[in-house]
PDB file of C-alpha atoms in Angstrom:
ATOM      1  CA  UNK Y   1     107.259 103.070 114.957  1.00  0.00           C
ATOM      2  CA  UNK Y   2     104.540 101.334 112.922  1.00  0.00           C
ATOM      3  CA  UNK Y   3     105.166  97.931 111.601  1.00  0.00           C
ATOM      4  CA  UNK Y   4     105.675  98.671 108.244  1.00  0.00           C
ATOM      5  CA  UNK Y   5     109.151  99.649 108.846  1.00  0.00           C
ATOM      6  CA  UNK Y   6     110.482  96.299 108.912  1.00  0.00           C
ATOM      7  CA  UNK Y   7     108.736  95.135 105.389  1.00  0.00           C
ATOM      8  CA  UNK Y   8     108.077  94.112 103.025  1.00  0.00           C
ATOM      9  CA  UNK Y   9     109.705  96.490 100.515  1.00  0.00           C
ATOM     10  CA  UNK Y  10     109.737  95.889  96.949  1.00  0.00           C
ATOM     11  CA  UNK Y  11     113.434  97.376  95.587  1.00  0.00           C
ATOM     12  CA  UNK Y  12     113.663  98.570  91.848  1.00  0.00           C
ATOM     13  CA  UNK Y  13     116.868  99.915  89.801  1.00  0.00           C
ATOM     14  CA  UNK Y  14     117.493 100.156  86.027  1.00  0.00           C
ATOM     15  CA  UNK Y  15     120.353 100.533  84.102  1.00  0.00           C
ATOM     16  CA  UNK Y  16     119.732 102.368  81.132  1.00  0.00           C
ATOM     17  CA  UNK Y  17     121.240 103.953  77.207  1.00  0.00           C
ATOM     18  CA  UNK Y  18     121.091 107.570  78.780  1.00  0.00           C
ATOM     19  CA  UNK Y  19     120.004 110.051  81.464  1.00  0.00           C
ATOM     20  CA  UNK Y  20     116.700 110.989  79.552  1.00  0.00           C
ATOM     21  CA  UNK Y  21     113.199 109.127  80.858  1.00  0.00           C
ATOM     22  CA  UNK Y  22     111.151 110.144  78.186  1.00  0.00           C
ATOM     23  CA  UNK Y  23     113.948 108.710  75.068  1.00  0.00           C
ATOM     24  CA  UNK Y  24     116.372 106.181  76.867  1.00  0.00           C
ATOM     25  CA  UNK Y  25     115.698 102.735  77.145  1.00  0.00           C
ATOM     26  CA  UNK Y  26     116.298 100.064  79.942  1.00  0.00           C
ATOM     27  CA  UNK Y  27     119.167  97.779  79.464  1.00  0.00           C
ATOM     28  CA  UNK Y  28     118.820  96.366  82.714  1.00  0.00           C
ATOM     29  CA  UNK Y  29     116.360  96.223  85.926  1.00  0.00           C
ATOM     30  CA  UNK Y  30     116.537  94.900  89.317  1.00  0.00           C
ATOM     31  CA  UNK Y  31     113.648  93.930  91.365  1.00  0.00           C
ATOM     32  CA  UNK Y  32     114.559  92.373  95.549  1.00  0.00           C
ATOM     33  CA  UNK Y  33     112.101  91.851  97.768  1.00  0.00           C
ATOM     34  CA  UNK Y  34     113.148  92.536 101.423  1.00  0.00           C
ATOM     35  CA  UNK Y  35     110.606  90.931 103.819  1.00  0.00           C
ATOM     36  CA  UNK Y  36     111.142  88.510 107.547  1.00  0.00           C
ATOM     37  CA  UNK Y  37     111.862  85.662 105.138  1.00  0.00           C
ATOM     38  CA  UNK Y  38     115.237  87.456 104.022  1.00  0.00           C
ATOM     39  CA  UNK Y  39     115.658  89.268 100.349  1.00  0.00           C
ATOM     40  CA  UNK Y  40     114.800  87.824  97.153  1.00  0.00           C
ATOM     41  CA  UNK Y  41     116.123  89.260  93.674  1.00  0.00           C
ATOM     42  CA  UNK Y  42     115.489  88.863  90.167  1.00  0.00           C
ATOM     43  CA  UNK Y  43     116.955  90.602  87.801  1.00  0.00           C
ATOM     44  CA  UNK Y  44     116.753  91.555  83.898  1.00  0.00           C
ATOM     45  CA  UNK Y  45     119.609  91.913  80.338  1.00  0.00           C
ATOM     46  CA  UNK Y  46     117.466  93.589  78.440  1.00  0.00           C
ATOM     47  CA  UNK Y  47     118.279  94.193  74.621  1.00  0.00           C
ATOM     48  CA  UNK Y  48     117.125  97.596  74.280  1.00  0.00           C
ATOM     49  CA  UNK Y  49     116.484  97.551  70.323  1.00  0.00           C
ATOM     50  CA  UNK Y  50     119.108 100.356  70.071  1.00  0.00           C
ATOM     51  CA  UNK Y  51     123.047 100.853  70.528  1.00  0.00           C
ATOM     52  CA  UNK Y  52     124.382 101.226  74.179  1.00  0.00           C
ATOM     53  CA  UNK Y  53     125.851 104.689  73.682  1.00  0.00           C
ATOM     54  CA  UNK Y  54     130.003 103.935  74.807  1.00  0.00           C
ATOM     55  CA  UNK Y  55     129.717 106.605  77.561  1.00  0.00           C
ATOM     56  CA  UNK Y  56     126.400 104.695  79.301  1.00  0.00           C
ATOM     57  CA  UNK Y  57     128.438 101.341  78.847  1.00  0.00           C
ATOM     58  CA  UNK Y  58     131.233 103.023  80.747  1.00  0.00           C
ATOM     59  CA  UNK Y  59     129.035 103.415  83.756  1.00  0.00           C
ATOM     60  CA  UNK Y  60     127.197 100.685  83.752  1.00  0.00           C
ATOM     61  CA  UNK Y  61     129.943  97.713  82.019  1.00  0.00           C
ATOM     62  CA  UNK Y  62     126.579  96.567  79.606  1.00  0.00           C
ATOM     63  CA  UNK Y  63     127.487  96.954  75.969  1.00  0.00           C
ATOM     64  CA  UNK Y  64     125.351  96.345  72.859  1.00  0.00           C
ATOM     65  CA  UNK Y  65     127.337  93.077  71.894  1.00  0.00           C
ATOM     66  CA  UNK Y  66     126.069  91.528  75.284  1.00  0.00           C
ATOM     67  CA  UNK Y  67     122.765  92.518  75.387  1.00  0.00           C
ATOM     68  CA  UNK Y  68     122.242  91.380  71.472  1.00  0.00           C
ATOM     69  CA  UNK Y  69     123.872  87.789  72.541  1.00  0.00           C
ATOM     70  CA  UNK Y  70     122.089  87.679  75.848  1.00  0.00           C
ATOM     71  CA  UNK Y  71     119.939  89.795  76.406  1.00  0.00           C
ATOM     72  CA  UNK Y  72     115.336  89.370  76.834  1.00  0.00           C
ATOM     73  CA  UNK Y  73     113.341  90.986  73.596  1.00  0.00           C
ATOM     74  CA  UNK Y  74     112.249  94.266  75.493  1.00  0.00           C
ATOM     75  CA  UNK Y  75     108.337  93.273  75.508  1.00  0.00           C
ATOM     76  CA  UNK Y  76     109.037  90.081  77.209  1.00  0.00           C
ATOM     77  CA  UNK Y  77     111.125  91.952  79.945  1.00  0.00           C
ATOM     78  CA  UNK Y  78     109.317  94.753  80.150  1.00  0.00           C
ATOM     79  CA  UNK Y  79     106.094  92.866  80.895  1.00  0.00           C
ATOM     80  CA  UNK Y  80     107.763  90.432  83.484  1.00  0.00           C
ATOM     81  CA  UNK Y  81     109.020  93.498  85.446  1.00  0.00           C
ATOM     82  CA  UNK Y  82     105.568  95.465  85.079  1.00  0.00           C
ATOM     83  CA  UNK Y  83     103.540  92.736  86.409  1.00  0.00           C
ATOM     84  CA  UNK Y  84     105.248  91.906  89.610  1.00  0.00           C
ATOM     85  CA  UNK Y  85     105.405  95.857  90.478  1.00  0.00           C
ATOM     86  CA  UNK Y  86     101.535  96.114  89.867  1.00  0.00           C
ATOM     87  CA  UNK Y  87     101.468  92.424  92.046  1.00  0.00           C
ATOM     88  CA  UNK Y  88     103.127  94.564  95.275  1.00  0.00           C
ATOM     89  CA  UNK Y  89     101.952  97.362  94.660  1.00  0.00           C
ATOM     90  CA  UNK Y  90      98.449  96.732  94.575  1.00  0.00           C
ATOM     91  CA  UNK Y  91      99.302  93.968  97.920  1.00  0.00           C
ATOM     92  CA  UNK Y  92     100.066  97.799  99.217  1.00  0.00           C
ATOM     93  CA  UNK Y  93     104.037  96.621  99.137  1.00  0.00           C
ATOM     94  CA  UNK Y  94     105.806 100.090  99.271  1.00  0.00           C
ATOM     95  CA  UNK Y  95     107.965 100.204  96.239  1.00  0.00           C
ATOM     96  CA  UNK Y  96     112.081 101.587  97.179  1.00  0.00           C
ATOM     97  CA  UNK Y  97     113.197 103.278  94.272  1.00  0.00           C
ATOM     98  CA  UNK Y  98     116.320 105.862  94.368  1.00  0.00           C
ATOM     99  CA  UNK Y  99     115.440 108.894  92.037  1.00  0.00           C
ATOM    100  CA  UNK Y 100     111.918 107.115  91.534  1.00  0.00           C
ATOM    101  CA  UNK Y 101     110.693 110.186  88.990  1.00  0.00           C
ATOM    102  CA  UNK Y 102     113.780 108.689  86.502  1.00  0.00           C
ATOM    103  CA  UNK Y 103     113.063 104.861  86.962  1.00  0.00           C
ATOM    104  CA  UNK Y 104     109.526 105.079  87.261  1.00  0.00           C
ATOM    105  CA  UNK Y 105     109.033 107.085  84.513  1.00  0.00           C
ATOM    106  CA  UNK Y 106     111.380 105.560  81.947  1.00  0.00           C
ATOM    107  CA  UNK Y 107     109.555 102.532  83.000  1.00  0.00           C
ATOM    108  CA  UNK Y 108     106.090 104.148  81.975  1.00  0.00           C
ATOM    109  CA  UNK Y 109     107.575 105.369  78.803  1.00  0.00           C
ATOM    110  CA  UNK Y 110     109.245 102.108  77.729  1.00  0.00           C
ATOM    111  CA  UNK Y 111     105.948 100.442  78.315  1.00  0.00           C
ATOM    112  CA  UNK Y 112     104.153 102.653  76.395  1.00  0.00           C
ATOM    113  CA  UNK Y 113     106.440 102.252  73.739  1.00  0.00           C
ATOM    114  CA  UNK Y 114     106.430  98.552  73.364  1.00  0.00           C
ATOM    115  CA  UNK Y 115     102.646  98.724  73.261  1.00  0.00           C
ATOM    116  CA  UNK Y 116     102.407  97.406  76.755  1.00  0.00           C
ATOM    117  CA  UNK Y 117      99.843  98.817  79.605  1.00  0.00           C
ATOM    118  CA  UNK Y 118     101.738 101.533  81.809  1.00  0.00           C
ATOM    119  CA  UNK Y 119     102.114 100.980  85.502  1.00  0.00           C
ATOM    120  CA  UNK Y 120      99.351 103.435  86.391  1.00  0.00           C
ATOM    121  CA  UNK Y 121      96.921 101.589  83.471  1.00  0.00           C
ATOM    122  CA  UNK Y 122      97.530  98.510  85.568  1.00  0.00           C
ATOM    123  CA  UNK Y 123      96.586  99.812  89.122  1.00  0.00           C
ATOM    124  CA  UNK Y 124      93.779 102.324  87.575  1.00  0.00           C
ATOM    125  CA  UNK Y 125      95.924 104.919  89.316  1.00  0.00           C
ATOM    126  CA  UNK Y 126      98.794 106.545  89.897  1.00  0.00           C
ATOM    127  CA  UNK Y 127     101.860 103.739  90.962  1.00  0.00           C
ATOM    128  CA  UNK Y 128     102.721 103.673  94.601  1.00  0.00           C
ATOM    129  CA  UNK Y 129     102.962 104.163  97.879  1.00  0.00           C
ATOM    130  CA  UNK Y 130     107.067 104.869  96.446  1.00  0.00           C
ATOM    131  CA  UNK Y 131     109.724 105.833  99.263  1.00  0.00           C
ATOM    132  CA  UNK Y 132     112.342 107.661  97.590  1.00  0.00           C
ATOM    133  CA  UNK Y 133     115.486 108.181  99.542  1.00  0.00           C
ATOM    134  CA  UNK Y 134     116.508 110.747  97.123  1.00  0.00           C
ATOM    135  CA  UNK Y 135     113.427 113.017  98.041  1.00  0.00           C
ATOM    136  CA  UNK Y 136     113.366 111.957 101.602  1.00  0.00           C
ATOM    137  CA  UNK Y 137     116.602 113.163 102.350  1.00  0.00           C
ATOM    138  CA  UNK Y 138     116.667 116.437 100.651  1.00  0.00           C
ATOM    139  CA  UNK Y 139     113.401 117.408 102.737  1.00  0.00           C
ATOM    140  CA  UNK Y 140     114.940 116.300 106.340  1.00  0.00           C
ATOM    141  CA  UNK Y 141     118.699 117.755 105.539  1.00  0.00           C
ATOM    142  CA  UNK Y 142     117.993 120.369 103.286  1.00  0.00           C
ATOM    143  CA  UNK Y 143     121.031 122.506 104.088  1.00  0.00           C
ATOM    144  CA  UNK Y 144     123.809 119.762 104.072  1.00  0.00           C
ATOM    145  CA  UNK Y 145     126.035 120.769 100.968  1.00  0.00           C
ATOM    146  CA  UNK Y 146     127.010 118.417  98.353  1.00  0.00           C
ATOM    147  CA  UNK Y 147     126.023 116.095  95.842  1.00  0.00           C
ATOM    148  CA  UNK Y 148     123.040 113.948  96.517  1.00  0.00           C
ATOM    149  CA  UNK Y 149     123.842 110.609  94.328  1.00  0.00           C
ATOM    150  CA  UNK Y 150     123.372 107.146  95.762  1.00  0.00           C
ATOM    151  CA  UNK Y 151     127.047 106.945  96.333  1.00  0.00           C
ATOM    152  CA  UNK Y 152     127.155 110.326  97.647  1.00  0.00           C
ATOM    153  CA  UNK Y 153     123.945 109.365 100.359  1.00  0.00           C
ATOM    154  CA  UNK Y 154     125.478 105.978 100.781  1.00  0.00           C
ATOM    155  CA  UNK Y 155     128.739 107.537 102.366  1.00  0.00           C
ATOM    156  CA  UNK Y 156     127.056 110.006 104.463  1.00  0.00           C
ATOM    157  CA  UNK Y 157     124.404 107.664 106.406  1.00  0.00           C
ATOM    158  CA  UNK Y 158     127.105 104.956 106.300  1.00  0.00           C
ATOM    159  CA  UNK Y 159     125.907 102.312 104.375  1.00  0.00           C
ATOM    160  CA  UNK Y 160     128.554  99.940 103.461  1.00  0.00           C
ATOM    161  CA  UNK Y 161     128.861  99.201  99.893  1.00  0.00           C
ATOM    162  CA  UNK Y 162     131.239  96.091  99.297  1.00  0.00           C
ATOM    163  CA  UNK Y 163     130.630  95.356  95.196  1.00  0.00           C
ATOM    164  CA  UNK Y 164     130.834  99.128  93.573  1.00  0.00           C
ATOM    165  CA  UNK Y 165     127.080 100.943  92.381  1.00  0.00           C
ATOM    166  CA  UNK Y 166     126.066 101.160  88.895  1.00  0.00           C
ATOM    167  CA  UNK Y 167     124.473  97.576  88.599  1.00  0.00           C
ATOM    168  CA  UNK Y 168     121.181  97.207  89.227  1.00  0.00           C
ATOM    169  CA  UNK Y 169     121.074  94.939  91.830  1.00  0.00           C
ATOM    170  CA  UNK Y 170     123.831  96.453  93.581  1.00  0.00           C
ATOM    171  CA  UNK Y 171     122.060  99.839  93.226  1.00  0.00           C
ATOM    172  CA  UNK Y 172     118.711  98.476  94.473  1.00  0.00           C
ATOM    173  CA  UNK Y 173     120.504  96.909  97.800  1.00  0.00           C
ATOM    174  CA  UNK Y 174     122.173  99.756  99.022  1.00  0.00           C
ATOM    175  CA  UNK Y 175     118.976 101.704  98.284  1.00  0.00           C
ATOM    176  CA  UNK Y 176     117.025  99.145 100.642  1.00  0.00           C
ATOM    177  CA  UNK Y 177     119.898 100.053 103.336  1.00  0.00           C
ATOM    178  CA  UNK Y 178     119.854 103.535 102.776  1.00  0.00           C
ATOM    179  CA  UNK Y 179     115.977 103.455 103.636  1.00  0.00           C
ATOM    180  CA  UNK Y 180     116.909 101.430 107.126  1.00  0.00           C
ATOM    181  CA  UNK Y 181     119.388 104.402 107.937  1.00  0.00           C
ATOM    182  CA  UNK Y 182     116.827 107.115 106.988  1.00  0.00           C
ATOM    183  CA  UNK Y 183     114.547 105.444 109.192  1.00  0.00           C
ATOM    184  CA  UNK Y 184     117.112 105.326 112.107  1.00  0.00           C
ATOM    185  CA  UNK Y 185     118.439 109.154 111.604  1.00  0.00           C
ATOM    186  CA  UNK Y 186     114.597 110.265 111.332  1.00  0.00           C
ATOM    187  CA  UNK Y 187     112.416 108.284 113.432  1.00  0.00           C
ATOM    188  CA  UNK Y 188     109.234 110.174 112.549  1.00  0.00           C
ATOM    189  CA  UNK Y 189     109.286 109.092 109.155  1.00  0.00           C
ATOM    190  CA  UNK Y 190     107.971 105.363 111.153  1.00  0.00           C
ATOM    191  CA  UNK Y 191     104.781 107.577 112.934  1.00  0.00           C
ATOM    192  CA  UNK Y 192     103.583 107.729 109.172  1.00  0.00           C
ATOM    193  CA  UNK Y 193     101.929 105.396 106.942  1.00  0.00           C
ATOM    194  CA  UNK Y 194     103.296 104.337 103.464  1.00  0.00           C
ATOM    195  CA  UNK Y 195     100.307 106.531 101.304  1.00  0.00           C
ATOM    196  CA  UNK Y 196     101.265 109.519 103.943  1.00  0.00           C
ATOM    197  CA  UNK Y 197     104.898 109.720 103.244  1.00  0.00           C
ATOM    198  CA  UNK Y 198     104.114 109.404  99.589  1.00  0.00           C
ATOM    199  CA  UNK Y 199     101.851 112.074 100.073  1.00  0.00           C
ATOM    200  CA  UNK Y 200     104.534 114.061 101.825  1.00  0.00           C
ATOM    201  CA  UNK Y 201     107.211 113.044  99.257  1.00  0.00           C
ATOM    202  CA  UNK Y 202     105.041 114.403  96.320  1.00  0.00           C
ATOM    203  CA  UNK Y 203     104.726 117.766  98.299  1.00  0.00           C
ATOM    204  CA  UNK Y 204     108.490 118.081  98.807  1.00  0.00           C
ATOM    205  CA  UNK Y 205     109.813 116.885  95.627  1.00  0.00           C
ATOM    206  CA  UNK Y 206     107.316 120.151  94.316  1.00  0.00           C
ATOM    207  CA  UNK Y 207     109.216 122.535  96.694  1.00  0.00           C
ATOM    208  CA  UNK Y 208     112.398 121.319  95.881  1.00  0.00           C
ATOM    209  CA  UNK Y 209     111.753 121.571  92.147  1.00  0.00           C
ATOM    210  CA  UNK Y 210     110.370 124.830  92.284  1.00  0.00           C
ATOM    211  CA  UNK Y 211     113.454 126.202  93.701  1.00  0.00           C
ATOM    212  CA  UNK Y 212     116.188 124.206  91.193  1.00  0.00           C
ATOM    213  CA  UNK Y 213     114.344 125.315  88.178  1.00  0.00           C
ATOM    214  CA  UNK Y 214     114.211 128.909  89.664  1.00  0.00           C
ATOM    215  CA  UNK Y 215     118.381 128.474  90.357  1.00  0.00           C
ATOM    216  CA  UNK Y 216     118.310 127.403  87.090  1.00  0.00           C
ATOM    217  CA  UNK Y 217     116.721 130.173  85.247  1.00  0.00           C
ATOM    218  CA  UNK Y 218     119.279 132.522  87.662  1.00  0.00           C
ATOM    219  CA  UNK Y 219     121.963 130.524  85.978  1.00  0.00           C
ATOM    220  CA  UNK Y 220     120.506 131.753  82.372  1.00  0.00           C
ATOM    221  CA  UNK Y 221     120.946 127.633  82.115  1.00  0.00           C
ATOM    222  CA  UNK Y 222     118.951 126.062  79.608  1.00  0.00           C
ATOM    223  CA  UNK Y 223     116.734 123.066  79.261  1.00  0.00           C
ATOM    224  CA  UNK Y 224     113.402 121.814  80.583  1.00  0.00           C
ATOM    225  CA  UNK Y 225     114.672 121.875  84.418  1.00  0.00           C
ATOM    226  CA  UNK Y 226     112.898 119.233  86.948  1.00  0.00           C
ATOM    227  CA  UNK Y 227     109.437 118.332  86.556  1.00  0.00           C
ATOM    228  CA  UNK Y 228     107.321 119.081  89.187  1.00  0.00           C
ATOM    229  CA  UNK Y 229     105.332 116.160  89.647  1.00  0.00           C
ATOM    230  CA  UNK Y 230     106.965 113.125  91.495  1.00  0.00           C
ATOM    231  CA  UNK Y 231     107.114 110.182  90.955  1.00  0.00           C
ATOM    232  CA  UNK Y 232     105.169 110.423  87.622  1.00  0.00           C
ATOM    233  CA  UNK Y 233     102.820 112.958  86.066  1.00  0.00           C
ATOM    234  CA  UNK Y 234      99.434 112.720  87.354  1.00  0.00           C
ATOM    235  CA  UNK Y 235      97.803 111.707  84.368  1.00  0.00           C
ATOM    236  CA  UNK Y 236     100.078 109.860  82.666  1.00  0.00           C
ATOM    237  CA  UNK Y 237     101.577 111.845  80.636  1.00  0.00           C
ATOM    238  CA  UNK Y 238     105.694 112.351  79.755  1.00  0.00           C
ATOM    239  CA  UNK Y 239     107.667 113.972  81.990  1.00  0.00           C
ATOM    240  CA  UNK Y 240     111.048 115.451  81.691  1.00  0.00           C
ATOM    241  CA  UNK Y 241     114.452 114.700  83.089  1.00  0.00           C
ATOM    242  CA  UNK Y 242     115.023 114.976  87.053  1.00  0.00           C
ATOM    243  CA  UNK Y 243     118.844 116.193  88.069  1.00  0.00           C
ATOM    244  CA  UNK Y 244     120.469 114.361  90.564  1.00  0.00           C
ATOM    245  CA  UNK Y 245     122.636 116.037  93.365  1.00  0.00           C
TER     246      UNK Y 245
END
């Protein structure tokens, strides 16, 4: 295996109002740095400038009377969190994110909405190398059955999750494990760099998303489907929802 395998990675998990990237907004964020000097977090209340919608508190536990008492003014947050993923990132850090086209793009759009530089104005290009464990593991297991949530991954590569998911922090942790397992069950992933595999990922992700959205159109379901790009459009530009499992 190359080196990189062992670190660093940079971790990143949001909590957010909803399940849409291009209209939600972050009420939380996680950042933990996993390198040989151990694992580092910091972590983010944000007020979002909206109500928590009760169902998104009920998954999460952050309501709008805590994040109005305690919680960062969005731009300050927002800007904190943007500027030490464009610090790794542009070190060449690979950034962990679980479902990266939702985090990464709400993170673009929230930027972009508090009149702050994107991500991808930042680095002059496109954010990344990502590893996505989502992505990863519906390319090397592609016929397993099932859901495909963190919890759902977490239980089937056995990582142990002692405090329950849905908190940032937690979230981004038992992503960081997840990757360690992936990397165990499928060794080749180590005889490729960081930029390959996020090469690779974008080409899978684009398979995979061909065929939901065809599923989905058998299903006479409705809706914009998955987006084909991953982690983030190209250029830019808004991109829609990405289902989970």
């Amino acid at each position: 295996m190359q080196s990189w395998v062992t670190g660093p990675f940079l971790g990143f998990d949001t909590e957010t109002t909803g399940v849409d990237p291009r209209t939600d907004r972050i009420v939380s964020a996680a950042l933990v740095m996993r390198d040989a000097r151990g694992t580092r977090q910091r972590t983010w209340l944000v007020d979002p400038g909206v109500e928590i919608p009760q169902p998104a508190s009920a998954v999460h536990g952050i309501t709008t009377d805590h994040v109005r008492a305690e919680g960062l003014p969005p731009h300050q947050a927002l800007e904190e969190i943007a500027a030490e993923l464009t610090r790794a990132t542009a070190a060449g850090v690979p950034v962990v994110v679980y479902n990266a086209c939702f985090d990464i793009r709400l993170l673009e759009h929230e930027l972009t909405r508090w009149g702050l530089p994107t991500l991808t104005d930042r680095l002059g290009r496109a954010p990344g190398p990502v590893l996505d464990p989502l992505v990863v593991d519906r390319a090397l297991d592609r016929e397993r059955p099932g859901k495909r949530t963190l919890a759902d991954l977490c239980r089937h590569y056995r990582v142990p999750t002692p405090r329950a998911l849905h908190t940032a922090e937690v979230d981004v942790l038992a992503t960081l494990d997840l990757l360690d397992r992936l990397l165990e069950a499928f060794p080749e992933l180590g005889q490729r760099s960081p930029a390959e595999l996020h090469a690779w990922q974008r080409v899978w992700h684009r398979a995979w998303a061909v065929g939901h959205n065809d599923a989905r159109a058998r299903e006479g379901r409705s809706g914009p489907g998955a987006d084909l790009e991953w982690p983030a459009p190209l250029d830019g530009a808004p991109g829609a929802a990405v289902a989970v499992g």
